[in-house]
């Protein structure tokens, strides 16, 4: 059905020497089109390694900004300029500077779901797959400010025993997943393994079997022989889970966990993006230089799972 569109994209991709990167929350057709799909950490590593001249980032703004900071010589395109992240917008650099004034000796760790300015004001960046390892790499006597996701922050406290000063941000999509959704799905599939994202609230995580980043969910499902999995994260990941594990069944925890920003990227917009070389994502050099230190640490500290 989309053959003509896909052919046009492939031809232009060659002509522009472009690579298409897609997050695990993108629609199935975008994930199938991409040269590389992954979680935030995997995509950042891929963006830093590719030798393509152009990166078409099928994800949201903070992901494209991270790619632009890691590969300043490349052109990074976001096919929809309004694909943002409400969680990343829940803290500004100014608010972080105010918090730092109250805790002048604290080490600042920001979740990758944050603006380039917030990253520039941070010592370390982390993703959901290596947040625990990043926090553990900070000397134990150091106070830590952790922004902006409170639920990831609490997951880290639980797994490190460290005290963190956490910012009250949260993901609006993961907030749609409730403990009731999980128990309802569990009633229907009592043998199912429940895997949820650390951005879920604490009552959801308390009844999960595994708390994993999207990339870790994909690895876990491939190694696990269970027939049913209840999945507590954005619905886009179900596509690849099914594709890679055709004999297992993946049940979304509720039907509301759809990120409207991730879903702004369509095949048409990818084509237009390559045609018009839009929308270029750039980060001012001074901000990028400061943010790069935090991001470099993020890509160096690998998750243990
Ligand atoms: P992952 O790094 O697990 O893919 O999470 C990305 C994200 O933005 C979750 O909302």
mmCIF file of C-alpha atoms and ligand atoms in Angstrom:
data_model
loop_
_atom_site.group_PDB
_atom_site.id
_atom_site.type_symbol
_atom_site.label_atom_id
_atom_site.label_comp_id
_atom_site.label_asym_id
_atom_site.label_seq_id
_atom_site.Cartn_x
_atom_site.Cartn_y
_atom_site.Cartn_z
ATOM 1 C CA UNK A 1 0.000 0.000 0.000
ATOM 2 C CA UNK A 2 2.827 2.349 0.908
ATOM 3 C CA UNK A 3 5.227 0.875 -1.655
ATOM 4 C CA UNK A 4 5.579 4.062 -3.657
ATOM 5 C CA UNK A 5 6.118 6.180 -0.563
ATOM 6 C CA UNK A 6 8.670 3.745 0.849
ATOM 7 C CA UNK A 7 10.532 3.636 -2.463
ATOM 8 C CA UNK A 8 10.733 7.435 -2.566
ATOM 9 C CA UNK A 9 12.076 7.506 0.998
ATOM 10 C CA UNK A 10 14.710 4.856 0.221
ATOM 11 C CA UNK A 11 15.884 6.703 -2.922
ATOM 12 C CA UNK A 12 16.142 10.038 -1.133
ATOM 13 C CA UNK A 13 17.842 8.418 1.830
ATOM 14 C CA UNK A 14 20.598 7.153 -0.484
ATOM 15 C CA UNK A 15 20.876 10.494 -2.260
ATOM 16 C CA UNK A 16 21.231 12.403 1.032
ATOM 17 C CA UNK A 17 23.493 9.763 2.637
ATOM 18 C CA UNK A 18 21.001 9.589 5.476
ATOM 19 C CA UNK A 19 20.289 7.077 8.217
ATOM 20 C CA UNK A 20 16.856 6.663 9.815
ATOM 21 C CA UNK A 21 16.828 6.080 13.577
ATOM 22 C CA UNK A 22 13.559 5.210 15.321
ATOM 23 C CA UNK A 23 12.611 4.878 18.967
ATOM 24 C CA UNK A 24 10.781 1.752 20.146
ATOM 25 C CA UNK A 25 7.622 3.881 20.656
ATOM 26 C CA UNK A 26 7.291 4.789 16.966
ATOM 27 C CA UNK A 27 4.489 3.280 14.875
ATOM 28 C CA UNK A 28 5.157 -0.152 13.371
ATOM 29 C CA UNK A 29 5.640 1.193 9.846
ATOM 30 C CA UNK A 30 8.260 3.704 11.011
ATOM 31 C CA UNK A 31 10.102 1.034 13.010
ATOM 32 C CA UNK A 32 10.073 -1.260 9.969
ATOM 33 C CA UNK A 33 11.462 1.519 7.785
ATOM 34 C CA UNK A 34 14.264 2.499 10.180
ATOM 35 C CA UNK A 35 17.895 1.430 9.820
ATOM 36 C CA UNK A 36 18.113 1.188 13.584
ATOM 37 C CA UNK A 37 15.478 1.002 16.307
ATOM 38 C CA UNK A 38 16.197 1.105 19.997
ATOM 39 C CA UNK A 39 15.840 2.698 23.406
ATOM 40 C CA UNK A 40 17.226 6.125 24.289
ATOM 41 C CA UNK A 41 20.675 4.769 25.131
ATOM 42 C CA UNK A 42 20.933 2.545 22.055
ATOM 43 C CA UNK A 43 19.847 5.390 19.779
ATOM 44 C CA UNK A 44 22.357 7.820 21.324
ATOM 45 C CA UNK A 45 25.185 5.316 20.832
ATOM 46 C CA UNK A 46 24.082 4.678 17.255
ATOM 47 C CA UNK A 47 23.855 8.423 16.535
ATOM 48 C CA UNK A 48 27.423 8.888 17.774
ATOM 49 C CA UNK A 49 28.752 6.025 15.616
ATOM 50 C CA UNK A 50 27.013 6.374 12.267
ATOM 51 C CA UNK A 51 29.016 7.629 9.304
ATOM 52 C CA UNK A 52 25.931 8.943 7.494
ATOM 53 C CA UNK A 53 25.825 12.702 6.854
ATOM 54 C CA UNK A 54 22.183 13.074 7.809
ATOM 55 C CA UNK A 55 20.281 11.534 10.727
ATOM 56 C CA UNK A 56 16.500 11.447 10.391
ATOM 57 C CA UNK A 57 15.400 11.040 13.994
ATOM 58 C CA UNK A 58 12.011 9.383 14.373
ATOM 59 C CA UNK A 59 11.455 10.183 18.022
ATOM 60 C CA UNK A 60 11.012 13.357 20.055
ATOM 61 C CA UNK A 61 12.997 16.583 20.337
ATOM 62 C CA UNK A 62 15.290 15.706 23.270
ATOM 63 C CA UNK A 63 16.440 12.583 21.394
ATOM 64 C CA UNK A 64 17.276 14.572 18.255
ATOM 65 C CA UNK A 65 19.053 17.200 20.382
ATOM 66 C CA UNK A 66 21.146 14.475 22.029
ATOM 67 C CA UNK A 67 22.113 13.159 18.571
ATOM 68 C CA UNK A 68 23.024 16.705 17.452
ATOM 69 C CA UNK A 69 25.246 17.170 20.526
ATOM 70 C CA UNK A 70 26.973 13.810 19.988
ATOM 71 C CA UNK A 71 27.434 14.373 16.238
ATOM 72 C CA UNK A 72 27.721 18.124 15.658
ATOM 73 C CA UNK A 73 29.105 17.647 12.137
ATOM 74 C CA UNK A 74 25.938 15.831 11.027
ATOM 75 C CA UNK A 75 22.583 17.225 10.018
ATOM 76 C CA UNK A 76 19.914 15.970 12.418
ATOM 77 C CA UNK A 77 16.320 16.153 11.188
ATOM 78 C CA UNK A 78 13.148 15.763 13.239
ATOM 79 C CA UNK A 79 10.274 15.053 10.797
ATOM 80 C CA UNK A 80 7.725 16.914 12.983
ATOM 81 C CA UNK A 81 8.951 20.044 14.694
ATOM 82 C CA UNK A 82 6.248 19.783 17.356
ATOM 83 C CA UNK A 83 7.246 16.293 18.526
ATOM 84 C CA UNK A 84 8.254 17.286 22.042
ATOM 85 C CA UNK A 85 8.292 15.566 25.433
ATOM 86 C CA UNK A 86 6.053 16.985 28.208
ATOM 87 C CA UNK A 87 8.254 15.280 30.829
ATOM 88 C CA UNK A 88 11.378 17.015 29.481
ATOM 89 C CA UNK A 89 9.488 20.324 29.633
ATOM 90 C CA UNK A 90 8.664 19.867 33.329
ATOM 91 C CA UNK A 91 11.971 21.417 34.397
ATOM 92 C CA UNK A 92 13.751 24.436 32.926
ATOM 93 C CA UNK A 93 17.460 25.201 33.271
ATOM 94 C CA UNK A 94 16.489 28.154 35.474
ATOM 95 C CA UNK A 95 14.573 25.920 37.868
ATOM 96 C CA UNK A 96 17.534 23.560 38.008
ATOM 97 C CA UNK A 97 19.938 26.446 38.778
ATOM 98 C CA UNK A 98 17.618 27.509 41.640
ATOM 99 C CA UNK A 99 17.658 23.970 43.036
ATOM 100 C CA UNK A 100 21.463 23.832 42.732
ATOM 101 C CA UNK A 101 21.718 27.046 44.766
ATOM 102 C CA UNK A 102 19.959 25.228 47.626
ATOM 103 C CA UNK A 103 22.332 22.222 47.334
ATOM 104 C CA UNK A 104 25.621 23.712 46.113
ATOM 105 C CA UNK A 105 27.680 20.554 46.724
ATOM 106 C CA UNK A 106 25.283 18.144 45.060
ATOM 107 C CA UNK A 107 26.084 16.185 41.918
ATOM 108 C CA UNK A 108 23.345 16.710 39.323
ATOM 109 C CA UNK A 109 22.077 13.758 37.295
ATOM 110 C CA UNK A 110 19.479 14.432 34.628
ATOM 111 C CA UNK A 111 17.391 11.870 32.817
ATOM 112 C CA UNK A 112 17.955 12.031 29.052
ATOM 113 C CA UNK A 113 14.301 13.184 28.798
ATOM 114 C CA UNK A 114 15.382 16.780 29.414
ATOM 115 C CA UNK A 115 16.330 19.832 27.359
ATOM 116 C CA UNK A 116 19.893 20.487 26.152
ATOM 117 C CA UNK A 117 20.018 23.458 28.599
ATOM 118 C CA UNK A 118 19.147 21.205 31.543
ATOM 119 C CA UNK A 119 21.805 18.711 30.401
ATOM 120 C CA UNK A 120 24.303 21.587 30.216
ATOM 121 C CA UNK A 121 23.563 22.366 33.865
ATOM 122 C CA UNK A 122 24.042 18.711 34.892
ATOM 123 C CA UNK A 123 27.105 16.627 35.752
ATOM 124 C CA UNK A 124 25.767 13.335 34.425
ATOM 125 C CA UNK A 125 22.997 12.291 32.096
ATOM 126 C CA UNK A 126 21.376 8.842 32.238
ATOM 127 C CA UNK A 127 18.679 6.822 30.536
ATOM 128 C CA UNK A 128 16.220 4.435 32.140
ATOM 129 C CA UNK A 129 18.534 1.529 31.265
ATOM 130 C CA UNK A 130 21.607 2.846 33.106
ATOM 131 C CA UNK A 131 20.205 5.250 35.764
ATOM 132 C CA UNK A 132 21.117 2.827 38.582
ATOM 133 C CA UNK A 133 24.672 2.365 37.283
ATOM 134 C CA UNK A 134 25.140 6.122 36.761
ATOM 135 C CA UNK A 135 24.032 6.879 40.337
ATOM 136 C CA UNK A 136 26.295 4.094 41.663
ATOM 137 C CA UNK A 137 29.247 5.684 39.859
ATOM 138 C CA UNK A 138 28.945 8.819 42.033
ATOM 139 C CA UNK A 139 31.006 8.651 45.282
ATOM 140 C CA UNK A 140 28.711 7.473 48.122
ATOM 141 C CA UNK A 141 29.244 10.578 50.273
ATOM 142 C CA UNK A 142 27.967 12.899 47.529
ATOM 143 C CA UNK A 143 24.489 14.407 47.642
ATOM 144 C CA UNK A 144 22.614 13.827 44.354
ATOM 145 C CA UNK A 145 19.966 15.930 42.614
ATOM 146 C CA UNK A 146 17.977 13.777 40.168
ATOM 147 C CA UNK A 147 15.743 15.454 37.550
ATOM 148 C CA UNK A 148 13.120 15.494 36.091
ATOM 149 C CA UNK A 149 11.366 12.107 36.493
ATOM 150 C CA UNK A 150 10.200 11.341 40.040
ATOM 151 C CA UNK A 151 9.256 7.737 39.249
ATOM 152 C CA UNK A 152 12.603 6.843 37.709
ATOM 153 C CA UNK A 153 14.159 8.643 40.689
ATOM 154 C CA UNK A 154 12.275 6.423 43.157
ATOM 155 C CA UNK A 155 13.216 3.315 41.181
ATOM 156 C CA UNK A 156 16.874 4.360 41.500
ATOM 157 C CA UNK A 157 16.523 4.995 45.265
ATOM 158 C CA UNK A 158 15.049 1.504 45.647
ATOM 159 C CA UNK A 159 17.887 -0.104 43.696
ATOM 160 C CA UNK A 160 20.850 1.833 45.073
ATOM 161 C CA UNK A 161 19.822 2.696 48.630
ATOM 162 C CA UNK A 162 20.995 6.253 47.897
ATOM 163 C CA UNK A 163 19.107 9.350 48.998
ATOM 164 C CA UNK A 164 18.218 11.495 46.004
ATOM 165 C CA UNK A 165 16.746 14.968 45.811
ATOM 166 C CA UNK A 166 14.095 14.325 43.174
ATOM 167 C CA UNK A 167 12.134 16.671 40.943
ATOM 168 C CA UNK A 168 8.366 16.010 40.710
ATOM 169 C CA UNK A 169 8.233 15.488 36.920
ATOM 170 C CA UNK A 170 6.451 12.534 35.324
ATOM 171 C CA UNK A 171 5.558 11.090 31.944
ATOM 172 C CA UNK A 172 1.940 11.783 31.017
ATOM 173 C CA UNK A 173 1.745 8.633 28.900
ATOM 174 C CA UNK A 174 3.052 6.276 31.585
ATOM 175 C CA UNK A 175 0.693 7.983 34.063
ATOM 176 C CA UNK A 176 -2.175 6.465 32.035
ATOM 177 C CA UNK A 177 -1.110 2.984 33.149
ATOM 178 C CA UNK A 178 -2.694 2.020 36.470
ATOM 179 C CA UNK A 179 -2.276 -0.880 38.905
ATOM 180 C CA UNK A 180 -5.894 -1.753 38.073
ATOM 181 C CA UNK A 181 -4.943 -2.181 34.389
ATOM 182 C CA UNK A 182 -2.259 -4.658 35.422
ATOM 183 C CA UNK A 183 -4.481 -6.651 37.794
ATOM 184 C CA UNK A 184 -7.250 -6.779 35.173
ATOM 185 C CA UNK A 185 -4.847 -8.106 32.545
ATOM 186 C CA UNK A 186 -3.414 -10.544 35.086
ATOM 187 C CA UNK A 187 -6.938 -11.917 35.772
ATOM 188 C CA UNK A 188 -7.240 -12.745 32.092
ATOM 189 C CA UNK A 189 -3.669 -14.051 31.716
ATOM 190 C CA UNK A 190 -2.667 -15.375 35.180
ATOM 191 C CA UNK A 191 0.535 -16.967 33.843
ATOM 192 C CA UNK A 192 1.751 -13.732 32.206
ATOM 193 C CA UNK A 193 5.068 -12.092 33.075
ATOM 194 C CA UNK A 194 4.508 -8.399 33.874
ATOM 195 C CA UNK A 195 7.197 -6.033 32.601
ATOM 196 C CA UNK A 196 6.847 -2.285 33.124
ATOM 197 C CA UNK A 197 8.912 0.833 32.467
ATOM 198 C CA UNK A 198 10.516 2.657 35.434
ATOM 199 C CA UNK A 199 8.539 5.784 34.457
ATOM 200 C CA UNK A 200 5.374 4.007 35.684
ATOM 201 C CA UNK A 201 4.059 5.009 39.077
ATOM 202 C CA UNK A 202 5.044 3.108 42.222
ATOM 203 C CA UNK A 203 1.779 1.130 42.599
ATOM 204 C CA UNK A 204 2.275 -0.258 39.082
ATOM 205 C CA UNK A 205 5.948 -1.103 39.677
ATOM 206 C CA UNK A 206 5.106 -2.783 42.999
ATOM 207 C CA UNK A 207 3.110 -5.510 41.219
ATOM 208 C CA UNK A 208 5.441 -5.979 38.229
ATOM 209 C CA UNK A 209 7.819 -8.907 37.754
ATOM 210 C CA UNK A 210 10.402 -6.809 35.920
ATOM 211 C CA UNK A 211 11.114 -3.055 35.701
ATOM 212 C CA UNK A 212 12.923 -2.474 32.407
ATOM 213 C CA UNK A 213 13.787 0.115 29.780
ATOM 214 C CA UNK A 214 12.251 -0.517 26.358
ATOM 215 C CA UNK A 215 15.489 -2.026 25.034
ATOM 216 C CA UNK A 216 15.740 -4.278 28.086
ATOM 217 C CA UNK A 217 12.120 -5.421 27.556
ATOM 218 C CA UNK A 218 13.012 -6.554 24.040
ATOM 219 C CA UNK A 219 16.064 -8.484 25.273
ATOM 220 C CA UNK A 220 14.163 -9.980 28.213
ATOM 221 C CA UNK A 221 11.257 -11.231 26.070
ATOM 222 C CA UNK A 222 13.648 -12.880 23.614
ATOM 223 C CA UNK A 223 15.368 -14.843 26.377
ATOM 224 C CA UNK A 224 12.212 -15.743 28.308
ATOM 225 C CA UNK A 225 10.095 -18.778 27.469
ATOM 226 C CA UNK A 226 6.806 -17.330 28.836
ATOM 227 C CA UNK A 227 3.839 -17.442 26.476
ATOM 228 C CA UNK A 228 2.213 -14.228 27.757
ATOM 229 C CA UNK A 229 3.690 -10.865 28.674
ATOM 230 C CA UNK A 230 1.785 -7.885 30.087
ATOM 231 C CA UNK A 231 3.551 -4.768 28.857
ATOM 232 C CA UNK A 232 3.448 -1.554 30.899
ATOM 233 C CA UNK A 233 4.843 1.071 28.587
ATOM 234 C CA UNK A 234 3.963 3.003 25.423
ATOM 235 C CA UNK A 235 2.132 0.768 22.959
ATOM 236 C CA UNK A 236 4.592 1.190 20.038
ATOM 237 C CA UNK A 237 6.913 -1.417 21.479
ATOM 238 C CA UNK A 238 4.289 -4.162 21.074
ATOM 239 C CA UNK A 239 4.973 -4.163 17.300
ATOM 240 C CA UNK A 240 8.629 -5.190 17.640
ATOM 241 C CA UNK A 241 7.962 -7.495 20.586
ATOM 242 C CA UNK A 242 5.475 -9.422 18.422
ATOM 243 C CA UNK A 243 7.735 -9.392 15.391
ATOM 244 C CA UNK A 244 10.715 -10.787 17.305
ATOM 245 C CA UNK A 245 8.689 -13.306 19.328
ATOM 246 C CA UNK A 246 5.931 -14.632 17.058
ATOM 247 C CA UNK A 247 5.057 -17.480 19.436
ATOM 248 C CA UNK A 248 4.411 -15.292 22.474
ATOM 249 C CA UNK A 249 1.479 -12.972 23.158
ATOM 250 C CA UNK A 250 2.033 -9.382 24.312
ATOM 251 C CA UNK A 251 -0.807 -7.723 26.164
ATOM 252 C CA UNK A 252 -0.688 -3.932 26.589
ATOM 253 C CA UNK A 253 -1.485 -2.831 30.157
ATOM 254 C CA UNK A 254 -4.556 -0.802 29.233
ATOM 255 C CA UNK A 255 -5.284 0.942 25.965
ATOM 256 C CA UNK A 256 -4.378 4.511 26.847
ATOM 257 C CA UNK A 257 -0.585 4.400 26.872
ATOM 258 C CA UNK A 258 -0.102 6.058 23.499
ATOM 259 C CA UNK A 259 2.370 8.943 23.310
ATOM 260 C CA UNK A 260 0.806 11.609 21.060
ATOM 261 C CA UNK A 261 4.220 13.140 20.399
ATOM 262 C CA UNK A 262 5.913 9.923 19.272
ATOM 263 C CA UNK A 263 2.952 9.277 16.991
ATOM 264 C CA UNK A 264 3.348 12.662 15.246
ATOM 265 C CA UNK A 265 5.993 11.055 13.031
ATOM 266 C CA UNK A 266 4.483 9.481 9.905
ATOM 267 C CA UNK A 267 5.902 8.029 6.686
ATOM 268 C CA UNK A 268 4.799 11.154 4.780
ATOM 269 C CA UNK A 269 6.629 13.407 7.224
ATOM 270 C CA UNK A 270 9.783 11.290 6.917
ATOM 271 C CA UNK A 271 9.631 11.760 3.144
ATOM 272 C CA UNK A 272 9.044 15.516 3.423
ATOM 273 C CA UNK A 273 11.820 15.723 5.954
ATOM 274 C CA UNK A 274 14.293 14.238 3.453
ATOM 275 C CA UNK A 275 12.886 16.279 0.552
ATOM 276 C CA UNK A 276 13.081 19.645 2.309
ATOM 277 C CA UNK A 277 15.877 18.791 4.797
ATOM 278 C CA UNK A 278 13.530 19.768 7.623
ATOM 279 C CA UNK A 279 13.359 20.259 10.591
ATOM 280 C CA UNK A 280 17.014 20.778 11.424
ATOM 281 C CA UNK A 281 17.745 20.345 15.129
ATOM 282 C CA UNK A 282 20.726 22.322 16.349
ATOM 283 C CA UNK A 283 22.037 23.177 19.790
ATOM 284 C CA UNK A 284 24.013 26.404 20.438
ATOM 285 C CA UNK A 285 27.739 25.530 20.661
ATOM 286 C CA UNK A 286 28.181 26.752 24.238
ATOM 287 C CA UNK A 287 25.197 24.726 25.519
ATOM 288 C CA UNK A 288 26.253 21.683 23.462
ATOM 289 C CA UNK A 289 29.810 21.732 24.834
ATOM 290 C CA UNK A 290 28.567 21.726 28.436
ATOM 291 C CA UNK A 291 25.831 19.149 27.782
ATOM 292 C CA UNK A 292 28.281 16.837 25.991
ATOM 293 C CA UNK A 293 30.232 16.128 29.190
ATOM 294 C CA UNK A 294 27.058 14.802 30.855
ATOM 295 C CA UNK A 295 25.992 12.877 27.738
ATOM 296 C CA UNK A 296 29.451 11.342 27.189
ATOM 297 C CA UNK A 297 29.266 9.956 30.723
ATOM 298 C CA UNK A 298 25.826 8.544 29.917
ATOM 299 C CA UNK A 299 27.055 6.609 26.855
ATOM 300 C CA UNK A 300 30.159 5.372 28.688
ATOM 301 C CA UNK A 301 28.356 3.846 31.689
ATOM 302 C CA UNK A 302 26.770 0.679 30.377
ATOM 303 C CA UNK A 303 23.757 -1.014 31.956
ATOM 304 C CA UNK A 304 24.422 -4.277 33.789
ATOM 305 C CA UNK A 305 21.298 -5.973 32.283
HETATM 306 P P1 LIG B 1 13.704 4.074 26.932
HETATM 307 O O1 LIG B 1 15.070 4.621 27.072
HETATM 308 O O2 LIG B 1 13.391 2.948 27.860
HETATM 309 O O3 LIG B 1 13.423 3.690 25.506
HETATM 310 O O4 LIG B 1 12.646 5.191 27.348
HETATM 311 C C1 LIG B 1 12.456 6.300 26.568
HETATM 312 C C2 LIG B 1 11.370 7.177 27.001
HETATM 313 O O5 LIG B 1 11.301 8.293 26.595
HETATM 314 C C3 LIG B 1 10.391 6.670 27.947
HETATM 315 O O6 LIG B 1 9.314 7.548 28.021
#
